PDB file of C-alpha atoms in Angstrom:
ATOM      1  CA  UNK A 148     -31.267  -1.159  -8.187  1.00 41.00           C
ATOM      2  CA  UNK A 149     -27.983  -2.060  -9.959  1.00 45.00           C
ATOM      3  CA  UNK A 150     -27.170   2.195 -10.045  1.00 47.00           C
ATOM      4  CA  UNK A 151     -28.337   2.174  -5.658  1.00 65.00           C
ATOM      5  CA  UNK A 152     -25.266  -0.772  -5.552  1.00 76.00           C
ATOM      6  CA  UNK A 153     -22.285   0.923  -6.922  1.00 87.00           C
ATOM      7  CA  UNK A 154     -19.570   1.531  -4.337  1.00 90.00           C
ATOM      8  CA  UNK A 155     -20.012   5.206  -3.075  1.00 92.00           C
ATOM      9  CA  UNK A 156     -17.405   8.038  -4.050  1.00 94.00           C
ATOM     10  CA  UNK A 157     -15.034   7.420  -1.242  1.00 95.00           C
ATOM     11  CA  UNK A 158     -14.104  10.670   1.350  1.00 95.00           C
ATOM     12  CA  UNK A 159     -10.945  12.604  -0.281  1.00 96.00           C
ATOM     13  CA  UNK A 160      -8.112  12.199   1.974  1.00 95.00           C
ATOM     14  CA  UNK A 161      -5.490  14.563   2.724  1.00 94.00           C
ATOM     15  CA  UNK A 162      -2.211  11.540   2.030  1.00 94.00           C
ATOM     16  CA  UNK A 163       1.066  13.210   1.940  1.00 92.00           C
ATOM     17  CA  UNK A 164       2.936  11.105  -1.024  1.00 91.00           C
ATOM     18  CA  UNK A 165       0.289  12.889  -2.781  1.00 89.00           C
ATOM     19  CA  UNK A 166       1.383  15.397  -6.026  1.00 82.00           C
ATOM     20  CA  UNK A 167       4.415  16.134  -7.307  1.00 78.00           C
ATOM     21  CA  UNK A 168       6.599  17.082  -4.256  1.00 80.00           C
ATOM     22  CA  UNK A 169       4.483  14.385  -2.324  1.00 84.00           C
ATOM     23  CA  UNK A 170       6.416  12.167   0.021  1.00 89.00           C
ATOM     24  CA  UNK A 171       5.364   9.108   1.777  1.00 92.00           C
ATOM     25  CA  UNK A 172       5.994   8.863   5.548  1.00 94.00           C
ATOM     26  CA  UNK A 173       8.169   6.305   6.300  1.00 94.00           C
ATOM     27  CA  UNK A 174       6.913   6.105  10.006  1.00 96.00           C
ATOM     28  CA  UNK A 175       3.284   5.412   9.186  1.00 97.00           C
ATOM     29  CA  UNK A 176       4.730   2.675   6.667  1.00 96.00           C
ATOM     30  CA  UNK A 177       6.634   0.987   8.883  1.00 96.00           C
ATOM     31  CA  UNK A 178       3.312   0.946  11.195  1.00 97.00           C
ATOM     32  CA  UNK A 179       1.377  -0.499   8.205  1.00 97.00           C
ATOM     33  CA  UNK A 180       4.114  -3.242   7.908  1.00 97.00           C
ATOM     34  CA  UNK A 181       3.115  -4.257  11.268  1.00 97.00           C
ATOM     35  CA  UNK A 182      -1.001  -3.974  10.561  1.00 98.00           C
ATOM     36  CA  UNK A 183      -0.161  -6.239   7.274  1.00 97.00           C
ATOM     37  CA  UNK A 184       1.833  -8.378   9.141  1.00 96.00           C
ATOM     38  CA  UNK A 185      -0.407  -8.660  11.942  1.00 96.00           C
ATOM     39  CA  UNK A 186      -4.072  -8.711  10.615  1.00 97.00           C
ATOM     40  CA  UNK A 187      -4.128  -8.949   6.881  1.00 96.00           C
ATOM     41  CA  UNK A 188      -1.213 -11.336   6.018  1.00 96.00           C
ATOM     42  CA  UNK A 189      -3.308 -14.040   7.746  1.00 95.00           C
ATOM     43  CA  UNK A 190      -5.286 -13.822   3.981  1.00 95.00           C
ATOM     44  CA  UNK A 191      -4.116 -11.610   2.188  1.00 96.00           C
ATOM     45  CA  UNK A 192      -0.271 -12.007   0.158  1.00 95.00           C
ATOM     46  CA  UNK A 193       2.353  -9.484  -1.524  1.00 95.00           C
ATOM     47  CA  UNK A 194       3.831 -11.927  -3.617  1.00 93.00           C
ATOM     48  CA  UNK A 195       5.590  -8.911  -5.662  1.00 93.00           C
ATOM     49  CA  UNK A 196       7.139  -7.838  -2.894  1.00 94.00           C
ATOM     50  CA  UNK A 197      10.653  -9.115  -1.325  1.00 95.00           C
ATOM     51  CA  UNK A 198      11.940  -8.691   2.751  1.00 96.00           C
ATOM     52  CA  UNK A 199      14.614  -6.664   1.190  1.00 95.00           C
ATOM     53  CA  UNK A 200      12.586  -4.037  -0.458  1.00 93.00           C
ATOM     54  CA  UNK A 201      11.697  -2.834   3.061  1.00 93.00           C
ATOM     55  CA  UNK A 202      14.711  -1.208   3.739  1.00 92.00           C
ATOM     56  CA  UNK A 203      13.954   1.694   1.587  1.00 91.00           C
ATOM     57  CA  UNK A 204      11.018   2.005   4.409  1.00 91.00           C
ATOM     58  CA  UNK A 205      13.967   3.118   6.650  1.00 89.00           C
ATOM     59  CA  UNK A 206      15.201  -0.186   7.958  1.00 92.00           C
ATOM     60  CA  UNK A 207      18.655  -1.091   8.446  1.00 94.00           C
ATOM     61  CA  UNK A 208      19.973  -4.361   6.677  1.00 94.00           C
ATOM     62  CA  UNK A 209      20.147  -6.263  10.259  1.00 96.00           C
ATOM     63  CA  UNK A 210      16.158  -5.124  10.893  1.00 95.00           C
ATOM     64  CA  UNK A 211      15.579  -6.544   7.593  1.00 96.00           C
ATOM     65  CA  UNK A 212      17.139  -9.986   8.134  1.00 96.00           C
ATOM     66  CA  UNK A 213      15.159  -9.762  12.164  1.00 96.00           C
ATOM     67  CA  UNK A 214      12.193  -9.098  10.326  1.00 95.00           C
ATOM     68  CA  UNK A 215      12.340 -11.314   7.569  1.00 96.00           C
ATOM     69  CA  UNK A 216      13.517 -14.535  10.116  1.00 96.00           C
ATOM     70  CA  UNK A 217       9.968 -13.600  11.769  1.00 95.00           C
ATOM     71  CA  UNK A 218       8.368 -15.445   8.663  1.00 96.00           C
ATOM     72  CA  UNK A 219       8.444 -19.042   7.416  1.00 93.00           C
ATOM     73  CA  UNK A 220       8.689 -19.576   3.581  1.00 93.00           C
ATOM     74  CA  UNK A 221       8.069 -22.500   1.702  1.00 87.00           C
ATOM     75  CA  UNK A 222      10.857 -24.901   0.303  1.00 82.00           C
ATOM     76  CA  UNK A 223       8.778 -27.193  -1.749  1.00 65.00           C
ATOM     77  CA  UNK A 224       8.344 -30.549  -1.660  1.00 62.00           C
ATOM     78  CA  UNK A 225      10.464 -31.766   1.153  1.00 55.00           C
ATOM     79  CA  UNK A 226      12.017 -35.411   2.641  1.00 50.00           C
ATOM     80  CA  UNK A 227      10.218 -37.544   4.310  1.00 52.00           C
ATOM     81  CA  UNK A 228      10.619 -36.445   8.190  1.00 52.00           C
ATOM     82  CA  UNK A 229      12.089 -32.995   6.690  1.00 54.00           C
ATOM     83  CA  UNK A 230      10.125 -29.726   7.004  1.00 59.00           C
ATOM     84  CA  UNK A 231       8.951 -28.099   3.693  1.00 82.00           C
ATOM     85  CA  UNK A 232       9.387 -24.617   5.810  1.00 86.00           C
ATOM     86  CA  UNK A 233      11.889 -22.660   6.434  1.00 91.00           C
ATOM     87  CA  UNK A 234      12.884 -18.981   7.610  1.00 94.00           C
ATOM     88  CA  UNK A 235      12.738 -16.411   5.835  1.00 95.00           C
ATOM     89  CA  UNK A 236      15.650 -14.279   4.228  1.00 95.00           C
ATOM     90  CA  UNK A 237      15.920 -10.752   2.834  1.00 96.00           C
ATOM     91  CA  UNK A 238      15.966 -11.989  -1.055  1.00 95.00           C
ATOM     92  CA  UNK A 239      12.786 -13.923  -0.389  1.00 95.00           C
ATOM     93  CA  UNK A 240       9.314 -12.559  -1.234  1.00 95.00           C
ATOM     94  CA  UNK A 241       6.509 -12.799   1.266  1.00 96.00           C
ATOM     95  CA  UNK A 242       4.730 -15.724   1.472  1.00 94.00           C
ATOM     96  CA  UNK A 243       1.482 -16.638   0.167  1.00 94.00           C
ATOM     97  CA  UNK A 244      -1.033 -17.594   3.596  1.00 94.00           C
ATOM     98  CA  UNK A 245      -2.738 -20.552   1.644  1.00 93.00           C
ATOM     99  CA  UNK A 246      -1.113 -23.305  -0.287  1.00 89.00           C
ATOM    100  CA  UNK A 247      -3.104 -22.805  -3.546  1.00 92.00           C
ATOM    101  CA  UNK A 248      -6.531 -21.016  -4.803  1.00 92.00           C
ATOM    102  CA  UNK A 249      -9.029 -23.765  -3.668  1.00 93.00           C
ATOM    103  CA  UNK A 250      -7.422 -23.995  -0.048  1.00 93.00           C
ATOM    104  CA  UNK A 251      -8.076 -19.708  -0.072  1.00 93.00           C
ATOM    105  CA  UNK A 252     -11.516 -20.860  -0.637  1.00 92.00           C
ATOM    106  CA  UNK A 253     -12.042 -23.457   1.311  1.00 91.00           C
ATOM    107  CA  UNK A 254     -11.001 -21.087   4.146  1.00 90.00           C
ATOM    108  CA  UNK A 255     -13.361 -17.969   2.840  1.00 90.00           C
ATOM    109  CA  UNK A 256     -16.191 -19.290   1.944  1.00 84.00           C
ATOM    110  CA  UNK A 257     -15.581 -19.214  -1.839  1.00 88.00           C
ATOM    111  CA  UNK A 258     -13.685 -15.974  -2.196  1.00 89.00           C
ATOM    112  CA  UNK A 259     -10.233 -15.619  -2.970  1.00 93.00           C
ATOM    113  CA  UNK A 260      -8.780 -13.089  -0.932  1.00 94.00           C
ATOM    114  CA  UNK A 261      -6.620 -10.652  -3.483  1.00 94.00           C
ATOM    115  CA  UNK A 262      -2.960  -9.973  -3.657  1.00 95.00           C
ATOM    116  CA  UNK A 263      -2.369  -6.355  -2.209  1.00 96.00           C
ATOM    117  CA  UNK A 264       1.495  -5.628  -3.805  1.00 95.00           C
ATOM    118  CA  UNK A 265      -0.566  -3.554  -6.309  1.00 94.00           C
ATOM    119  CA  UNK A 266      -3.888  -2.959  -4.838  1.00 94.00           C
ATOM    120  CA  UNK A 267      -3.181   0.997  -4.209  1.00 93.00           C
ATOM    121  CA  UNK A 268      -3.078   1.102  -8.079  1.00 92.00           C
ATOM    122  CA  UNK A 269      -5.664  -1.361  -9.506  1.00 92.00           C
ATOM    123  CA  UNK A 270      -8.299  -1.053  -7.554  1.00 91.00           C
ATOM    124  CA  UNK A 271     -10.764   2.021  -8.687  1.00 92.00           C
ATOM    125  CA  UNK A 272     -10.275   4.668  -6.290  1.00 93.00           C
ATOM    126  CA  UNK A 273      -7.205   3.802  -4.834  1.00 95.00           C
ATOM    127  CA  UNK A 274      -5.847   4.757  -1.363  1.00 96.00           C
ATOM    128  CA  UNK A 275      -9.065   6.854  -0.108  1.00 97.00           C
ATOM    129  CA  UNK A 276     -10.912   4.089  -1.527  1.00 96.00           C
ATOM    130  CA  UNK A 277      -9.477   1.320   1.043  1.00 97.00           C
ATOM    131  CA  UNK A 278      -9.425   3.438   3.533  1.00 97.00           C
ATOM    132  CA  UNK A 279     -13.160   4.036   2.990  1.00 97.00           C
ATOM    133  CA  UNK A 280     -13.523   0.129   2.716  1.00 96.00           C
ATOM    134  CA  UNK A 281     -11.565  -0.717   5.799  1.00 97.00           C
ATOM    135  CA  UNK A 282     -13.417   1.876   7.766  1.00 95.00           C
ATOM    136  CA  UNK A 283     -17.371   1.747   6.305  1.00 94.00           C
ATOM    137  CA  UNK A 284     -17.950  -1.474   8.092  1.00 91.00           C
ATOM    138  CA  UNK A 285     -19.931   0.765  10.673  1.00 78.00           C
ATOM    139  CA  UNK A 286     -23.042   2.046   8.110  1.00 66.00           C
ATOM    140  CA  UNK A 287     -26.442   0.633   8.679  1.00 68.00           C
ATOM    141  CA  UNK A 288     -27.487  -1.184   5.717  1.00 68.00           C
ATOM    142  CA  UNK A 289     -30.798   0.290   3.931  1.00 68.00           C
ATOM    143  CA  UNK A 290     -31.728  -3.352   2.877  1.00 66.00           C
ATOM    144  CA  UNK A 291     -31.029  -5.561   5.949  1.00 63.00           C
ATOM    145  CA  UNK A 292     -33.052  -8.739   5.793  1.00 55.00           C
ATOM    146  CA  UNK A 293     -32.782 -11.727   7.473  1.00 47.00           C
ATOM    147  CA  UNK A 294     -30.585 -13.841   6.675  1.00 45.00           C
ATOM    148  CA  UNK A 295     -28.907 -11.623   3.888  1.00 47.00           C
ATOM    149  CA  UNK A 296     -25.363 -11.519   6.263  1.00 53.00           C
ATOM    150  CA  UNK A 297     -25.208 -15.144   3.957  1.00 55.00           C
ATOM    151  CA  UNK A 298     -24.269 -12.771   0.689  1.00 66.00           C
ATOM    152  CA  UNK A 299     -21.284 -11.136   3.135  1.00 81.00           C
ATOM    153  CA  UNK A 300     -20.584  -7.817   5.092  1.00 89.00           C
ATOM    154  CA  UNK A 301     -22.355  -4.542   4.455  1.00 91.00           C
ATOM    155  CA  UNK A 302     -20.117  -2.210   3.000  1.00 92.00           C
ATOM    156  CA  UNK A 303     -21.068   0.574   1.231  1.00 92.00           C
ATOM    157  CA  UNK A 304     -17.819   1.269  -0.470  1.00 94.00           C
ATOM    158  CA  UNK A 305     -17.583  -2.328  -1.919  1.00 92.00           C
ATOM    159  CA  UNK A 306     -19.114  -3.691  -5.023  1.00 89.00           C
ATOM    160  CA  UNK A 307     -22.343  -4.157  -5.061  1.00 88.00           C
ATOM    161  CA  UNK A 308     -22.275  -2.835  -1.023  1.00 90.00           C
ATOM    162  CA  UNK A 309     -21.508  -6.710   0.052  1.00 88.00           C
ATOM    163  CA  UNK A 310     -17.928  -8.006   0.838  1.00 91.00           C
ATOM    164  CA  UNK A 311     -16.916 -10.806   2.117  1.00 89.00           C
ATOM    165  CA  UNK A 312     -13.437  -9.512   4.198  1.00 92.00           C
ATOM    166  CA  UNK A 313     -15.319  -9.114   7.397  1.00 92.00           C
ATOM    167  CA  UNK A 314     -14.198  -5.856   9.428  1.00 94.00           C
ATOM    168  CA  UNK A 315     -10.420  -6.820   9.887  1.00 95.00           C
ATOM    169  CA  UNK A 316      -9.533  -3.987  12.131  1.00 96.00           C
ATOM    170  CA  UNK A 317     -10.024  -3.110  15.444  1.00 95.00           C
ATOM    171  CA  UNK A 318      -8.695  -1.039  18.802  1.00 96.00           C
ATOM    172  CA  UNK A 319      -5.131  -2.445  19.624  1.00 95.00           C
ATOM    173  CA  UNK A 320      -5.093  -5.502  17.026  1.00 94.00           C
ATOM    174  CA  UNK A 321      -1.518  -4.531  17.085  1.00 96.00           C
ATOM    175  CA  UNK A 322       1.088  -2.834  19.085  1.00 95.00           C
ATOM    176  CA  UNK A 323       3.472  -0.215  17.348  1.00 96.00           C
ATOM    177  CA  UNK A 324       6.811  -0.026  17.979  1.00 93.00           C
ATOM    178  CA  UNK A 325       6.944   4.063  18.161  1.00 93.00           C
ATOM    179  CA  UNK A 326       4.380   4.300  20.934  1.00 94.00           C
ATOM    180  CA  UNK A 327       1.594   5.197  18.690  1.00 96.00           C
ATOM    181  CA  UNK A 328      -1.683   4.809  20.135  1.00 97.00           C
ATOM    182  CA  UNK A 329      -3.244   1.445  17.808  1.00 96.00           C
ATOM    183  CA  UNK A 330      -6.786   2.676  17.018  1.00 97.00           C
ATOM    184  CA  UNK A 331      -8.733   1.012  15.011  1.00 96.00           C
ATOM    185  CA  UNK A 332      -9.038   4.473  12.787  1.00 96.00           C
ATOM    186  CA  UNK A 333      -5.258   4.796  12.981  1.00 97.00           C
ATOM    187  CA  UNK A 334      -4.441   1.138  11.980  1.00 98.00           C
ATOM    188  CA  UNK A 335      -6.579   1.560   8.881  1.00 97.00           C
ATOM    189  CA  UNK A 336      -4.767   4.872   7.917  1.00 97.00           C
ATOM    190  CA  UNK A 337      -1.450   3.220   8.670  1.00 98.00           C
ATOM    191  CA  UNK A 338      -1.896  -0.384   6.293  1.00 98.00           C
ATOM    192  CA  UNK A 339      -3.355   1.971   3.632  1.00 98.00           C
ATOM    193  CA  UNK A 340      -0.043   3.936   3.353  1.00 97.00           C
ATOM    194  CA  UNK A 341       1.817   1.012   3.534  1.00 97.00           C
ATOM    195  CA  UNK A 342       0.049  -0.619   0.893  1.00 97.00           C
ATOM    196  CA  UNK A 343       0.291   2.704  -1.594  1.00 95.00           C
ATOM    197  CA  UNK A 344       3.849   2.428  -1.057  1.00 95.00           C
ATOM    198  CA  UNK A 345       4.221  -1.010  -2.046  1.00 93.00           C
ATOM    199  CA  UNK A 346       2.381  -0.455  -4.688  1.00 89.00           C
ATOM    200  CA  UNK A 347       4.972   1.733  -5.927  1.00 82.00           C
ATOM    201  CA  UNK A 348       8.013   1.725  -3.273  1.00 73.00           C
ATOM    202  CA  UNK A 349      10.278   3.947  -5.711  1.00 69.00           C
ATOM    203  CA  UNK A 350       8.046   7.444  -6.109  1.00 66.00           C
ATOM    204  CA  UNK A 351       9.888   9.169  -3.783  1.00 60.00           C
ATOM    205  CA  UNK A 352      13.396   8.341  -5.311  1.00 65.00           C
ATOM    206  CA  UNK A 353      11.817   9.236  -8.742  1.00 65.00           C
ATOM    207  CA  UNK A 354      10.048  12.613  -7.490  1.00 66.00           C
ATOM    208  CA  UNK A 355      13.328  14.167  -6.430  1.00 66.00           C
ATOM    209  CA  UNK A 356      15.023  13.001  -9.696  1.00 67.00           C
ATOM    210  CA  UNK A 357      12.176  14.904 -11.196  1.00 63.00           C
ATOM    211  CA  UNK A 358      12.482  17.445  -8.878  1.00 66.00           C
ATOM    212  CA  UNK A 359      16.561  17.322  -9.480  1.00 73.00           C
ATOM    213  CA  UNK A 360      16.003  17.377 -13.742  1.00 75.00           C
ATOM    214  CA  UNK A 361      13.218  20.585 -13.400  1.00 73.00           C
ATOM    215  CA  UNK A 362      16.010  22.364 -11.641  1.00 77.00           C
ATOM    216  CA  UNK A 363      18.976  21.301 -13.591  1.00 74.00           C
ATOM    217  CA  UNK A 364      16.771  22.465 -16.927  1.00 80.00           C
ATOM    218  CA  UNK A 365      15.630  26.137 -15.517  1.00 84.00           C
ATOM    219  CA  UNK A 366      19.186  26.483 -14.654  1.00 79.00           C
ATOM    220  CA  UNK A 367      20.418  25.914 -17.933  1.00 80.00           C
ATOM    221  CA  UNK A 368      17.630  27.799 -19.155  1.00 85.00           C
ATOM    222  CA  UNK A 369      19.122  30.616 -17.249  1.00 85.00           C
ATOM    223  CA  UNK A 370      22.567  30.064 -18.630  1.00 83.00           C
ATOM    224  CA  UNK A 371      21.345  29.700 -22.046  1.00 82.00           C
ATOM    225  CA  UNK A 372      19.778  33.480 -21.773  1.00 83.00           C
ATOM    226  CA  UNK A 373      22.589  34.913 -20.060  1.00 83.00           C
ATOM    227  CA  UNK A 374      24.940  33.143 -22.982  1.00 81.00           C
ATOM    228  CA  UNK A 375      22.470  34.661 -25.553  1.00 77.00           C
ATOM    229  CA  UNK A 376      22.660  38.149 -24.101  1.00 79.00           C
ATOM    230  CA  UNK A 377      26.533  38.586 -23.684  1.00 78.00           C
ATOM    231  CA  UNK A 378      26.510  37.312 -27.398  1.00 78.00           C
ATOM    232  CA  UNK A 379      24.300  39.681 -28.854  1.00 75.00           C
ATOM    233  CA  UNK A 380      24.964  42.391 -26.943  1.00 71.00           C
ATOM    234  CA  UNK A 381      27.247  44.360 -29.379  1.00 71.00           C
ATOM    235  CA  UNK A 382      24.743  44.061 -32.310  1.00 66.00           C
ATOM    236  CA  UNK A 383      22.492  47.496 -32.448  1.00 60.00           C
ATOM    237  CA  UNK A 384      19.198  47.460 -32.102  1.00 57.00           C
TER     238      UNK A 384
END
């Protein structure tokens, strides 16, 4: 039974900020933004990650302070008659959606929803992993009793094939900016990029300095033969 329970081996997924010369698409993260923003944030935090780290998403620095004014941010323990909230600015990171761990409970029946800043690289499986999660809510489950919704969703990509995230997505749970049509599908797709990128929101800076250092070294690799040849040239074989 405890072998039938492990998460299945999620779908391989064609991503392209996969390999070497992958890059991410900056379109479908700025479309996750707006799933995160929209659906998960309500439980979910990125407390490693800062407004102003969005505008290497594409964003100008006048989106970034429009976007991050959308948000309220705490200011600790206020005045009496003086709000402990304010909005937010670019240097700011994004705000935890429950005051402490026991209010995250208290609102989840016992679970704690996770952090996602680094989800795309901690959790086992990574990006075609939650996209199988967000999308696997559909599968009949092979040991439906009653009452056993109690233990949490059917999953079959989660641990143990129970979660207790119910399905967050669904058909037009957000609109996107570019005109792309919000399916369900597509929404999942889109957060799941965004969230591999901030996991790691400098890979595509560091693949082209890779990229930039492979070329510099076969060039000088080049030179360093050509040099060797016009040296040795006049010695007889």
């Amino acid at each position: 039974m405890a072998h039938s329970l492990t998460p299945e081996k999620a779908p391989v997924q064609h991503w392209s900020f996969n390999g070497p010369l992958g890059h991410y698409d900056l379109a479908a993260v700025q479309r996750g933004y707006a799933v995160f923003a929209g659906v998960c944030a309500a439980c979910h935090s990125l407390g490693a990650v800062h407004f102003s780290d969005l505008a290497a998403a594409g964003l100008s620095s006048e989106q970034v302070m429009a976007l991050a004014a959308t948000w309220k941010v705490p200011t600790g323990p206020g005045e009496p008659g003086q709000s402990t909230q304010r909005k937010g600015q670019p240097e700011d990171a994004f705000p935890a959606p429950y005051a402490s761990p026991d209010a995250a409970r208290a609102a989840n029946n016992g679970a704690v929803p996770p952090d996602l800043s680094r989800v795309a690289i901690v959790y086992p499986g990574g990006p075609d992993r939650i996209l199988a999660l967000l999308t696997g809510y559909g599968a009949a489950d092979p040991q439906d009793k009653p009452g056993i919704h109690a233990n949490g969703f059917y999953n079959p990509y989660a641990i143990g094939h129970r979660t207790a995230m119910p399905p967050p997505l669904r058909d037009n749970a957000v609109v996107y900016a570019d005109g792309t049509a919000a399916t369900a599908a597509q929404e999942a797709r889109d957060v799941t990029t965004f969230l591999a990128w901030v996991s790691s929101p400098h890979a595509d800076s560091k693949r082209r300095l890779g990229v930039g250092v492979a070329l510099y070294l076969c060039f000088l690799a080049i030179l360093l033969v050509i040099l060797k040849r016009r040296i040795w040239s006049h010695v007889a074989k």
